[in-house]
mmCIF file of C-alpha atoms and ligand atoms in Angstrom:
data_model
loop_
_atom_site.group_PDB
_atom_site.id
_atom_site.type_symbol
_atom_site.label_atom_id
_atom_site.label_comp_id
_atom_site.label_asym_id
_atom_site.label_seq_id
_atom_site.Cartn_x
_atom_site.Cartn_y
_atom_site.Cartn_z
ATOM 1 C CA MET A 71 -0.173 -0.197 0.164
ATOM 2 C CA ARG A 72 1.259 3.546 -0.325
ATOM 3 C CA ILE A 73 2.413 5.216 2.942
ATOM 4 C CA LYS A 74 1.928 8.470 3.244
ATOM 5 C CA PRO A 75 2.035 10.964 5.866
ATOM 6 C CA LEU A 76 -1.706 12.278 7.034
ATOM 7 C CA ARG A 77 -2.379 16.186 7.461
ATOM 8 C CA LEU A 78 -4.920 16.827 10.404
ATOM 9 C CA GLY A 79 -5.259 20.275 10.477
ATOM 10 C CA PRO A 80 -2.244 21.403 12.609
ATOM 11 C CA VAL A 81 -0.794 17.886 13.138
ATOM 12 C CA THR A 82 0.718 15.976 10.569
ATOM 13 C CA LEU A 83 0.802 11.949 11.250
ATOM 14 C CA PRO A 84 3.958 10.327 10.463
ATOM 15 C CA SER A 85 2.149 7.675 8.169
ATOM 16 C CA ASN A 86 -1.316 6.377 7.012
ATOM 17 C CA VAL A 87 -1.150 3.096 9.282
ATOM 18 C CA VAL A 88 -3.206 3.432 12.400
ATOM 19 C CA MET A 89 -3.383 1.272 15.834
ATOM 20 C CA ALA A 90 -7.101 0.341 16.704
ATOM 21 C CA PRO A 91 -8.288 1.322 20.053
ATOM 22 C CA MET A 92 -8.175 -1.954 21.964
ATOM 23 C CA ALA A 93 -9.509 -2.552 25.007
ATOM 24 C CA GLY A 94 -6.977 -4.250 27.464
ATOM 25 C CA TYR A 95 -4.405 -3.829 25.177
ATOM 26 C CA THR A 96 -3.400 0.313 23.941
ATOM 27 C CA CYS A 97 -1.954 1.432 26.950
ATOM 28 C CA TYR A 98 0.794 4.032 26.789
ATOM 29 C CA PRO A 99 3.549 0.847 26.586
ATOM 30 C CA PHE A 100 1.695 -0.881 23.399
ATOM 31 C CA ARG A 101 0.952 2.717 22.176
ATOM 32 C CA MET A 102 5.170 3.260 21.906
ATOM 33 C CA LEU A 103 5.610 -0.016 20.516
ATOM 34 C CA CYS A 104 3.251 0.753 17.594
ATOM 35 C CA GLN A 105 5.017 3.865 17.264
ATOM 36 C CA GLU A 106 8.220 2.688 17.221
ATOM 37 C CA MET A 107 7.060 0.034 14.561
ATOM 38 C CA GLY A 108 5.969 2.935 12.235
ATOM 39 C CA ALA A 109 2.503 3.572 13.055
ATOM 40 C CA GLY A 110 1.139 7.105 12.658
ATOM 41 C CA LEU A 111 -1.187 7.307 14.943
ATOM 42 C CA CYS A 112 -2.369 5.063 18.347
ATOM 43 C CA PHE A 113 -5.098 5.566 20.479
ATOM 44 C CA THR A 114 -5.986 5.087 24.335
ATOM 45 C CA GLU A 115 -8.710 2.290 24.475
ATOM 46 C CA MET A 116 -12.451 3.715 25.596
ATOM 47 C CA VAL A 117 -12.789 5.843 28.534
ATOM 48 C CA SER A 118 -16.104 6.469 29.758
ATOM 49 C CA ALA A 119 -16.483 10.199 29.543
ATOM 50 C CA ASN A 120 -19.454 9.924 32.682
ATOM 51 C CA ALA A 121 -16.390 7.950 34.844
ATOM 52 C CA LEU A 122 -13.459 10.741 33.705
ATOM 53 C CA LYS A 123 -15.414 13.046 37.061
ATOM 54 C CA TYR A 124 -14.031 10.818 39.400
ATOM 55 C CA GLN A 125 -10.612 11.110 38.033
ATOM 56 C CA ASP A 126 -9.664 7.908 39.958
ATOM 57 C CA ARG A 127 -6.687 5.665 39.373
ATOM 58 C CA ALA A 128 -8.215 3.444 36.873
ATOM 59 C CA ASN A 129 -9.121 6.179 34.529
ATOM 60 C CA ARG A 130 -5.686 7.694 35.007
ATOM 61 C CA GLN A 131 -3.918 4.737 34.121
ATOM 62 C CA LEU A 132 -5.911 4.550 30.977
ATOM 63 C CA LEU A 133 -5.260 7.918 30.126
ATOM 64 C CA PHE A 134 -1.366 8.011 30.776
ATOM 65 C CA THR A 135 1.086 9.298 28.500
ATOM 66 C CA THR A 136 4.361 11.038 28.423
ATOM 67 C CA PRO A 137 5.782 13.433 25.939
ATOM 68 C CA ALA A 138 7.505 10.502 24.335
ATOM 69 C CA GLU A 139 4.163 9.877 22.773
ATOM 70 C CA ARG A 140 4.201 12.037 19.693
ATOM 71 C CA VAL A 141 0.842 12.398 18.740
ATOM 72 C CA LYS A 142 -1.576 11.602 21.687
ATOM 73 C CA ALA A 143 -4.874 10.610 20.819
ATOM 74 C CA ALA A 144 -7.711 9.154 23.611
ATOM 75 C CA GLN A 145 -11.267 7.483 22.664
ATOM 76 C CA LEU A 146 -14.048 8.383 24.588
ATOM 77 C CA LEU A 147 -17.408 6.683 25.140
ATOM 78 C CA GLY A 148 -20.181 8.666 25.776
ATOM 79 C CA GLY A 149 -24.096 9.414 25.110
ATOM 80 C CA ASP A 150 -24.769 12.974 26.659
ATOM 81 C CA PRO A 151 -23.171 16.132 24.851
ATOM 82 C CA GLN A 152 -22.893 18.101 28.036
ATOM 83 C CA ILE A 153 -21.003 15.338 29.838
ATOM 84 C CA VAL A 154 -18.577 14.770 26.649
ATOM 85 C CA GLU A 155 -17.580 17.958 26.205
ATOM 86 C CA LYS A 156 -16.772 18.188 30.206
ATOM 87 C CA ALA A 157 -14.464 15.161 29.888
ATOM 88 C CA ALA A 158 -13.046 16.746 26.705
ATOM 89 C CA CYS A 159 -11.864 19.936 28.302
ATOM 90 C CA GLY A 160 -11.274 18.663 31.985
ATOM 91 C CA PRO A 161 -7.786 18.149 32.920
ATOM 92 C CA LEU A 162 -7.234 14.231 32.626
ATOM 93 C CA LEU A 163 -7.692 15.279 28.445
ATOM 94 C CA ALA A 164 -5.671 18.344 28.833
ATOM 95 C CA GLY A 165 -2.529 16.475 27.173
ATOM 96 C CA PHE A 166 -4.060 15.276 24.243
ATOM 97 C CA ASP A 167 -4.213 16.226 20.852
ATOM 98 C CA LEU A 168 -7.130 14.408 19.507
ATOM 99 C CA ILE A 169 -10.103 12.856 20.745
ATOM 100 C CA ASP A 170 -11.871 10.057 19.404
ATOM 101 C CA LEU A 171 -15.364 9.565 20.145
ATOM 102 C CA ASN A 172 -16.552 5.685 19.892
ATOM 103 C CA MET A 173 -19.525 5.356 17.835
ATOM 104 C CA GLY A 174 -18.888 1.588 17.108
ATOM 105 C CA CYS A 175 -18.994 -0.265 20.389
ATOM 106 C CA PRO A 176 -21.384 -3.058 20.063
ATOM 107 C CA THR A 177 -21.691 -4.362 23.508
ATOM 108 C CA PRO A 178 -25.567 -5.160 25.013
ATOM 109 C CA ASN A 179 -24.728 -2.755 27.622
ATOM 110 C CA VAL A 180 -23.043 0.236 25.949
ATOM 111 C CA PHE A 181 -25.756 0.114 23.017
ATOM 112 C CA LYS A 182 -28.579 -0.334 25.518
ATOM 113 C CA SER A 183 -27.465 3.329 27.419
ATOM 114 C CA GLY A 184 -28.038 4.677 24.022
ATOM 115 C CA GLN A 185 -23.684 4.952 23.664
ATOM 116 C CA GLY A 186 -21.502 3.158 20.873
ATOM 117 C CA SER A 187 -22.660 1.702 18.055
ATOM 118 C CA ALA A 188 -26.164 3.047 19.307
ATOM 119 C CA LEU A 189 -25.414 6.169 17.815
ATOM 120 C CA LEU A 190 -25.325 5.317 14.493
ATOM 121 C CA ALA A 191 -29.691 5.160 14.748
ATOM 122 C CA ASP A 192 -29.619 8.684 16.577
ATOM 123 C CA LEU A 193 -27.554 11.165 13.851
ATOM 124 C CA PRO A 194 -28.790 14.308 15.635
ATOM 125 C CA ARG A 195 -27.152 12.926 18.628
ATOM 126 C CA ALA A 196 -24.048 11.826 17.272
ATOM 127 C CA GLU A 197 -23.607 15.305 15.782
ATOM 128 C CA ALA A 198 -24.554 17.033 19.221
ATOM 129 C CA LEU A 199 -21.849 14.920 20.482
ATOM 130 C CA ILE A 200 -18.779 16.021 17.419
ATOM 131 C CA ARG A 201 -19.790 19.449 18.252
ATOM 132 C CA ALA A 202 -19.596 19.188 21.713
ATOM 133 C CA CYS A 203 -16.344 17.909 21.494
ATOM 134 C CA LYS A 204 -14.951 20.311 18.936
ATOM 135 C CA ARG A 205 -15.704 23.280 21.880
ATOM 136 C CA SER A 206 -12.464 21.595 23.689
ATOM 137 C CA GLY A 207 -10.376 23.332 20.508
ATOM 138 C CA LYS A 208 -8.540 19.803 20.292
ATOM 139 C CA LEU A 209 -8.964 17.455 16.694
ATOM 140 C CA ILE A 210 -11.695 15.237 16.742
ATOM 141 C CA SER A 211 -11.994 11.822 15.205
ATOM 142 C CA VAL A 212 -14.732 9.563 14.940
ATOM 143 C CA LYS A 213 -14.573 5.822 15.066
ATOM 144 C CA PHE A 214 -17.911 3.846 13.714
ATOM 145 C CA ARG A 215 -19.343 0.909 12.103
ATOM 146 C CA ILE A 216 -21.377 0.493 8.556
ATOM 147 C CA GLY A 217 -24.505 0.631 10.671
ATOM 148 C CA ILE A 218 -26.357 -1.740 13.391
ATOM 149 C CA ARG A 219 -27.355 -4.019 10.692
ATOM 150 C CA ALA A 220 -25.321 -5.281 8.095
ATOM 151 C CA ASP A 221 -28.830 -5.306 5.370
ATOM 152 C CA GLU A 222 -29.402 -1.340 6.743
ATOM 153 C CA PRO A 223 -25.721 0.232 6.091
ATOM 154 C CA VAL A 224 -25.818 3.688 6.648
ATOM 155 C CA ALA A 225 -21.838 4.261 6.517
ATOM 156 C CA ALA A 226 -22.317 7.290 4.139
ATOM 157 C CA GLU A 227 -24.555 9.274 5.644
ATOM 158 C CA PHE A 228 -22.761 9.047 9.090
ATOM 159 C CA ALA A 229 -19.289 10.059 7.293
ATOM 160 C CA ARG A 230 -21.431 13.131 6.086
ATOM 161 C CA MET A 231 -22.840 14.073 9.329
ATOM 162 C CA CYS A 232 -19.183 13.728 10.795
ATOM 163 C CA GLU A 233 -17.731 15.608 8.573
ATOM 164 C CA GLN A 234 -20.309 18.440 8.597
ATOM 165 C CA ALA A 235 -20.647 18.161 12.598
ATOM 166 C CA GLY A 236 -16.467 19.413 12.324
ATOM 167 C CA ALA A 237 -14.664 15.920 12.608
ATOM 168 C CA ASP A 238 -11.369 16.252 11.585
ATOM 169 C CA LEU A 239 -10.862 12.433 10.521
ATOM 170 C CA ILE A 240 -13.233 9.516 10.416
ATOM 171 C CA SER A 241 -12.415 5.714 11.089
ATOM 172 C CA ILE A 242 -14.747 2.929 9.501
ATOM 173 C CA HIS A 243 -15.247 -0.372 11.209
ATOM 174 C CA GLY A 244 -16.772 -2.586 8.114
ATOM 175 C CA ARG A 245 -18.694 -4.470 10.012
ATOM 176 C CA SER A 246 -21.924 -3.936 11.274
ATOM 177 C CA ARG A 247 -23.075 -4.400 15.070
ATOM 178 C CA SER A 248 -24.676 -7.352 14.042
ATOM 179 C CA MET A 249 -21.521 -8.932 13.009
ATOM 180 C CA MET A 250 -19.946 -7.930 16.052
ATOM 181 C CA TYR A 251 -15.862 -9.204 15.198
ATOM 182 C CA ASP A 252 -16.559 -11.767 12.644
ATOM 183 C CA GLY A 253 -17.032 -12.119 8.834
ATOM 184 C CA PRO A 254 -15.470 -10.300 5.901
ATOM 185 C CA PRO A 255 -15.959 -6.464 6.439
ATOM 186 C CA CYS A 256 -18.221 -4.379 3.956
ATOM 187 C CA TRP A 257 -15.806 -2.580 2.023
ATOM 188 C CA GLU A 258 -18.122 -1.519 -0.493
ATOM 189 C CA GLN A 259 -19.913 0.970 2.368
ATOM 190 C CA ILE A 260 -16.351 2.506 3.348
ATOM 191 C CA GLN A 261 -15.942 3.362 -0.525
ATOM 192 C CA LEU A 262 -19.379 4.668 -0.254
ATOM 193 C CA ALA A 263 -18.217 6.598 2.907
ATOM 194 C CA LYS A 264 -15.003 7.353 1.649
ATOM 195 C CA ALA A 265 -16.388 9.308 -1.870
ATOM 196 C CA ALA A 266 -19.157 11.229 0.549
ATOM 197 C CA VAL A 267 -16.540 13.683 2.500
ATOM 198 C CA SER A 268 -13.464 15.261 1.983
ATOM 199 C CA ILE A 269 -12.111 14.647 5.527
ATOM 200 C CA PRO A 270 -9.682 11.413 5.379
ATOM 201 C CA VAL A 271 -10.953 8.128 5.937
ATOM 202 C CA LEU A 272 -9.278 5.048 7.909
ATOM 203 C CA ALA A 273 -10.761 1.854 6.486
ATOM 204 C CA ASN A 274 -10.675 -0.751 9.689
ATOM 205 C CA GLY A 275 -11.695 -4.749 9.773
ATOM 206 C CA GLY A 276 -9.987 -7.819 8.978
ATOM 207 C CA ILE A 277 -6.852 -6.858 8.016
ATOM 208 C CA ALA A 278 -4.324 -9.937 8.570
ATOM 209 C CA SER A 279 -1.379 -8.797 6.321
ATOM 210 C CA PRO A 280 0.346 -6.286 4.647
ATOM 211 C CA GLU A 281 -1.364 -7.888 1.330
ATOM 212 C CA ASP A 282 -4.772 -7.239 3.219
ATOM 213 C CA ALA A 283 -3.873 -3.613 3.730
ATOM 214 C CA ALA A 284 -3.190 -2.958 0.236
ATOM 215 C CA TRP A 285 -6.118 -4.647 -0.818
ATOM 216 C CA MET A 286 -8.388 -2.400 1.493
ATOM 217 C CA MET A 287 -6.817 0.403 0.508
ATOM 218 C CA GLU A 288 -7.470 -0.138 -3.375
ATOM 219 C CA ARG A 289 -10.972 -1.283 -2.755
ATOM 220 C CA THR A 290 -12.561 1.251 -0.705
ATOM 221 C CA GLY A 291 -9.719 4.364 -1.693
ATOM 222 C CA ALA A 292 -9.298 5.308 2.059
ATOM 223 C CA ASP A 293 -6.743 7.513 3.114
ATOM 224 C CA GLY A 294 -4.913 5.080 5.814
ATOM 225 C CA VAL A 295 -5.775 1.595 6.999
ATOM 226 C CA MET A 296 -6.477 0.906 11.162
ATOM 227 C CA ILE A 297 -5.308 -2.267 12.401
ATOM 228 C CA GLY A 298 -6.800 -4.282 15.561
ATOM 229 C CA ARG A 299 -6.186 -7.590 16.293
ATOM 230 C CA TYR A 300 -3.668 -8.676 13.641
ATOM 231 C CA ALA A 301 -1.480 -6.124 15.296
ATOM 232 C CA LEU A 302 -1.716 -7.634 18.494
ATOM 233 C CA GLU A 303 -0.311 -10.908 17.041
ATOM 234 C CA ASN A 304 2.406 -8.742 14.897
ATOM 235 C CA PRO A 305 3.417 -5.662 15.469
ATOM 236 C CA TYR A 306 5.633 -5.829 13.104
ATOM 237 C CA ILE A 307 3.232 -5.411 10.609
ATOM 238 C CA PHE A 308 3.448 -1.663 11.196
ATOM 239 C CA ALA A 309 7.324 -1.971 10.437
ATOM 240 C CA GLN A 310 6.895 -4.322 7.360
ATOM 241 C CA LEU A 311 4.304 -1.748 5.515
ATOM 242 C CA THR A 312 6.559 1.336 6.656
ATOM 243 C CA GLY A 313 9.539 -0.426 5.700
ATOM 244 C CA ARG A 314 11.153 0.817 8.962
ATOM 245 C CA ARG A 315 13.426 -1.485 9.941
ATOM 246 C CA VAL A 316 13.017 -3.142 13.577
ATOM 247 C CA VAL A 317 15.416 -5.455 14.909
ATOM 248 C CA LYS A 318 13.946 -6.901 17.856
ATOM 249 C CA SER A 319 12.432 -10.569 18.771
ATOM 250 C CA ARG A 320 9.166 -11.245 20.052
ATOM 251 C CA SER A 321 10.058 -12.357 23.128
ATOM 252 C CA ALA A 322 12.552 -9.505 23.704
ATOM 253 C CA LEU A 323 9.760 -6.883 22.780
ATOM 254 C CA LEU A 324 7.659 -8.662 25.453
ATOM 255 C CA LEU A 325 10.190 -8.140 28.162
ATOM 256 C CA GLU A 326 10.470 -4.694 26.911
ATOM 257 C CA GLN A 327 6.904 -4.149 27.489
ATOM 258 C CA MET A 328 6.677 -5.967 30.640
ATOM 259 C CA ALA A 329 9.215 -3.324 32.047
ATOM 260 C CA LEU A 330 7.953 -0.664 30.694
ATOM 261 C CA ALA A 331 4.702 -1.562 31.888
ATOM 262 C CA SER A 332 6.332 -2.148 35.455
ATOM 263 C CA ARG A 333 7.864 1.618 35.548
ATOM 264 C CA TYR A 334 4.050 3.176 35.324
ATOM 265 C CA TYR A 335 1.386 0.259 36.370
ATOM 266 C CA ASP A 336 0.672 -1.531 39.038
ATOM 267 C CA GLU A 337 1.689 -5.162 39.101
ATOM 268 C CA PRO A 338 -2.003 -6.721 38.738
ATOM 269 C CA PHE A 339 -2.438 -4.292 35.375
ATOM 270 C CA VAL A 340 0.956 -5.648 34.070
ATOM 271 C CA LEU A 341 0.464 -9.106 34.664
ATOM 272 C CA SER A 342 -3.273 -8.796 33.175
ATOM 273 C CA TYR A 343 -1.365 -6.973 29.963
ATOM 274 C CA ILE A 344 1.400 -8.923 29.625
ATOM 275 C CA ARG A 345 -0.305 -12.480 29.998
ATOM 276 C CA SER A 346 -3.249 -10.990 27.267
ATOM 277 C CA LEU A 347 -0.190 -9.884 24.729
ATOM 278 C CA ALA A 348 1.944 -12.961 25.013
ATOM 279 C CA SER A 349 -1.033 -14.913 24.050
ATOM 280 C CA TYR A 350 -1.907 -12.923 21.138
ATOM 281 C CA LEU A 351 1.912 -13.280 19.819
ATOM 282 C CA MET A 352 2.424 -16.850 20.638
ATOM 283 C CA LYS A 353 -0.643 -17.616 18.064
ATOM 284 C CA LYS A 354 0.354 -19.828 15.638
ATOM 285 C CA ARG A 355 3.961 -20.111 16.919
ATOM 286 C CA ARG A 356 6.156 -23.041 16.861
ATOM 287 C CA GLY A 357 7.192 -24.482 20.468
ATOM 288 C CA THR A 358 4.932 -21.953 22.300
ATOM 289 C CA LYS A 359 1.913 -24.575 23.008
ATOM 290 C CA GLY A 360 0.918 -24.744 26.773
ATOM 291 C CA TYR A 361 2.587 -21.620 27.846
ATOM 292 C CA LYS A 362 -0.725 -19.686 27.499
ATOM 293 C CA GLN A 363 -1.951 -21.897 30.507
ATOM 294 C CA LYS A 364 1.322 -21.567 32.571
ATOM 295 C CA MET A 365 0.992 -17.722 31.908
ATOM 296 C CA TYR A 366 -2.324 -17.693 33.352
ATOM 297 C CA GLN A 367 -1.636 -19.989 36.016
ATOM 298 C CA CYS A 368 1.606 -18.040 37.325
ATOM 299 C CA GLY A 369 2.030 -16.094 40.236
ATOM 300 C CA GLY A 370 4.353 -12.940 39.728
ATOM 301 C CA LEU A 371 6.057 -11.012 36.992
ATOM 302 C CA GLU A 372 9.502 -12.980 37.309
ATOM 303 C CA GLU A 373 7.826 -16.499 36.901
ATOM 304 C CA LEU A 374 6.048 -15.023 34.069
ATOM 305 C CA GLU A 375 9.576 -13.445 32.604
ATOM 306 C CA THR A 376 10.936 -16.895 32.929
ATOM 307 C CA LEU A 377 7.818 -18.467 31.206
ATOM 308 C CA ILE A 378 8.055 -15.759 28.342
ATOM 309 C CA ARG A 379 12.183 -16.585 27.668
ATOM 310 C CA ALA A 380 10.961 -20.575 27.163
ATOM 311 C CA ALA A 381 7.702 -20.167 25.576
ATOM 312 C CA PHE A 382 10.001 -18.065 22.617
ATOM 313 C CA ARG A 383 12.943 -20.367 23.072
ATOM 314 C CA GLU A 384 12.773 -21.954 19.448
ATOM 315 C CA GLU A 385 12.173 -18.154 18.332
ATOM 316 C CA GLU A 386 14.322 -17.436 14.952
ATOM 317 C CA PRO A 387 16.478 -14.624 15.241
ATOM 318 C CA LEU A 388 15.451 -11.590 13.163
HETATM 319 C C1 LIG B 555 -10.311 -6.981 22.405
HETATM 320 C C2 LIG B 555 -10.815 -5.304 21.590
HETATM 321 C C3 LIG B 555 -10.787 -4.590 22.412
HETATM 322 C C4 LIG B 555 -11.574 -3.759 21.833
HETATM 323 N N1 LIG B 555 -11.413 -2.474 22.215
HETATM 324 C C5 LIG B 555 -12.405 -1.639 21.833
HETATM 325 C C6 LIG B 555 -12.375 -0.069 22.209
HETATM 326 O O1 LIG B 555 -11.825 0.148 23.511
HETATM 327 N N2 LIG B 555 -12.445 1.157 21.398
HETATM 328 C C7 LIG B 555 -13.268 0.894 20.177
HETATM 329 O O2 LIG B 555 -13.558 1.684 19.171
HETATM 330 N N3 LIG B 555 -13.173 -0.246 19.355
HETATM 331 C C8 LIG B 555 -12.275 -1.294 20.028
HETATM 332 N N4 LIG B 555 -12.481 -2.800 19.402
HETATM 333 C C9 LIG B 555 -12.720 -2.808 17.895
HETATM 334 C C10 LIG B 555 -11.543 -2.746 17.465
HETATM 335 O O3 LIG B 555 -10.925 -1.591 17.602
HETATM 336 C C11 LIG B 555 -11.760 -2.810 15.687
HETATM 337 O O4 LIG B 555 -12.042 -1.754 15.600
HETATM 338 C C12 LIG B 555 -11.998 -3.885 15.442
HETATM 339 O O5 LIG B 555 -10.948 -5.428 16.111
HETATM 340 C C13 LIG B 555 -12.061 -4.312 14.164
HETATM 341 O O6 LIG B 555 -10.529 -4.448 13.401
HETATM 342 P P1 LIG B 555 -10.044 -5.787 13.126
HETATM 343 O O7 LIG B 555 -10.361 -6.413 12.431
HETATM 344 O O8 LIG B 555 -8.502 -5.440 12.416
HETATM 345 O O9 LIG B 555 -9.408 -6.609 14.774
HETATM 346 C C14 LIG B 555 -11.834 -3.630 20.248
HETATM 347 C C15 LIG B 555 -11.800 -5.211 19.672
HETATM 348 C C16 LIG B 555 -11.645 -5.872 20.631
HETATM 349 C C17 LIG B 555 -11.100 -7.630 19.896
#
């Protein structure tokens, strides 16, 4: 695929390959890894606008960043424009350059409360949320699905609304809420949405190789791609796409993530994050069988480190 910088107002993203926001994974250490690999942008996982008023430890952890993160992007989940505006203008988001509004989360609790993908059926509210967020003066992006049901797509109409409300960027997950995370993405809907707007569009869903990324760009005409689960399995995808040379084995990468996470987060968080990331990195890897269970049973970080070294002992040097 053609790699190019993406201009968003005063900010230029170094590349048009972007890491998707993912709950449980896109903490500060993982975002730094993606940046190093060449990703142009990485978002925090979704943070509830409602919960931000508490400024508690959990939210501060989710929104932790440092000046080393070049472009800082936080994702907000909310359904009430006033609450979202307060969160966007509040102290916890003060250091962020960009706020992404989650309009795609399919989970029943989120949907029932009128947030996430429920907004695909409530354009006036979605528009009010974007306008409210825009009052923070930050760059605003919106991540949404093609519709609630696959046979009632709204992607183009929704994209137009986002642009009119002032969004600077949109990311479209080419699946409907009813498809959850499975099935081939409907690239035609992303193509229609791209043709309907002039702001940059990122295409997301089912990209599992550099060839898939090129295919998605070609089919949709999108300005860039956003990669989710496959980037957890193979974070090197960003280096493969951008041509960046990264010499770091999977085990070295995991141990580095563990060290970085330990510097900023408490041990339960680090254990949970490293176990989950290791599970993805071990997918389809020779010699790693049985280690996932052992890692979930182990008691602490030292033991986890030993297991990581053992699981990847057959790893070929890069
Ligand atoms: C474990 C997991 C956590 C996710 N968390 C978020 C999230 O916090 N915010 C969001 O907008 N999407 C979230 N998503 C959706 C992804 O960002 C992405 O849109 C989806 O996985 C499709 O891309 P993929 O096929 O490349 O994985 C999550 C997906 C998974 C599997």
